[in-house]
Amino acid sequence: MFEKDRAWIEIDRQALIHNVDVIRGFLPQGCELMACVKANGFGHGLIEVSRILHEHGICNYCVACLSEAVELRRAGIDGEILILGYTDPSNFDALYEYHLSQAVTDCAYGRMLNALGKPLHVHIAVDTGMHRMGERCENVDEIASLWQLEHLVIDGLYSHLASAEKMDEASREFTRFQIDNFDRLISELRSRGIDGFRAHIQASQGMFNYSDLRYDLARIGVLLYGNEGDPSDKAPKELGLRHVLSLKARIGSIRKLHKGECVGYDCTFRADQDMICATIGIGYADGLPKSLSNKWHVLLGGRLCPIIGMLCMDSLMVDASSVPDVKAGDVSTLIGTDGELEIRACDLAAVDGVNTNAVLTKLSVRLGRVVV
Ligand SMILES: *Cc1c(COP(=O)(O)O)cnc(C)c1O
């Protein structure tokens, strides 16, 4: 409702579809794309993004938690939905009811899932060195015993790489160590006659930097949305991906500012000459980092306009002196392109000293998601 009123997010459908096609083409034969849509589709909008993916034939999704998974099902997304995080046993019934797949965070948890007494689809998480979650990969007997549990339908076996984005000697060695651990477990299971599960270990950077690996699925998040993880990330450009998200907000008010006058809370900006001050309807309550105050800029009329003064909860002020005929109602771009200029999410995030996802996943629900 009231789309494009004050401030909003635009999701570029064609860009997302393009990225899916590129990633599918990049993955080895037989390896399927599992779309990672956790944290509200990395801030893009869980349902908006997933509907486009679904229409484009994506059958595998992963999310962080039960509520995200159920939201997807209720929106009509069929196919596999894997919950990567912990689901409390009090809610195991919902896993069955909504035909969800649950990560088995360790073997004891697997036995609890089995104790529900209803067939539950699962992927076994194994810890190959990151030590965040999963049964330790050397516990082969215990992992193998999960196949004896009568109510578990084991569709997958997976792990997660801790250092796949770094290509220095030590990181490559560590990644190789994790991959070897994973492969050793798989072959030990196969030697015991256990098979028929889909194996996966790569996320975005693992897919890009270790493209020779041949597993059954790759769980792709940040690259699906075309985003650099940080400004040094070359993968999106090298793959030819497109940014899916733009962030826009309208000017609410324009005023002249005389030399010597100050702007905003705490008077942190003082005009060193006469200027045009535009107040834009987006602030830190919409998820923008407050650290952008006096440090960053927006795009307006194809020009770059510095943010002046402190970000407010619901608005921010910019120096719009360079923009001809600027007026209330004009649309500014906070992430995305305007004419020749672009603000990438990764560059904005770097001002706050965080990675791209840390900013995008905080973009608030007050920002409507508009598919264009
Ligand atoms: C978030 C997540 C992903 C997706 O990671 P990207 O680096 O964004 O592709 C994949 N697997 C797991 C287990 C995750 O938690």
GROMACS .gro file of C-alpha atoms and ligand atoms in nm, residues 36 38 42 62 84 132 158-160 201-205 219-224 357, ligand 1:
model
   36
   36CYS     CA    1   1.934  -1.862   0.022
   38LYS     CA    2   1.702  -1.598   0.491
   42PHE     CA    3   1.895  -1.060   0.256
   62CYS     CA    4   1.713  -2.230   0.241
   84LEU     CA    5   1.950  -2.404   0.838
  132ARG     CA    6   2.953  -2.335   1.443
  158TYR     CA    7   2.616  -3.057   0.422
  159SER     CA    8   2.884  -2.842   0.576
  160HIS     CA    9   2.987  -2.478   0.557
  201ILE     CA   10   2.931  -2.732   0.110
  202GLN     CA   11   2.957  -2.418  -0.106
  203ALA     CA   12   2.794  -2.082  -0.052
  204SER     CA   13   2.858  -1.785  -0.284
  205GLN     CA   14   3.232  -1.745  -0.235
  219ARG     CA   15   2.354  -2.257  -0.130
  220ILE     CA   16   2.376  -1.911  -0.285
  221GLY     CA   17   2.290  -1.592  -0.099
  222VAL     CA   18   2.486  -1.272  -0.154
  223LEU     CA   19   2.569  -1.339  -0.520
  224LEU     CA   20   2.210  -1.420  -0.607
  357ASN     CA   21   2.463  -0.793   0.428
  373LIG     C1   22   2.384  -1.765   0.486
  373LIG     C2   23   2.428  -1.899   0.448
  373LIG     C3   24   2.454  -1.929   0.313
  373LIG     C4   25   2.454  -1.825   0.202
  373LIG     O1   26   2.577  -1.758   0.210
  373LIG     P1   27   2.627  -1.656   0.097
  373LIG     O2   28   2.771  -1.638   0.131
  373LIG     O3   29   2.550  -1.531   0.115
  373LIG     O4   30   2.606  -1.719  -0.034
  373LIG     C5   31   2.484  -2.060   0.282
  373LIG     N1   32   2.491  -2.155   0.377
  373LIG     C6   33   2.470  -2.129   0.508
  373LIG     C7   34   2.480  -2.240   0.608
  373LIG     C8   35   2.440  -2.001   0.549
  373LIG     O5   36   2.421  -1.975   0.677
   0.00000   0.00000   0.00000
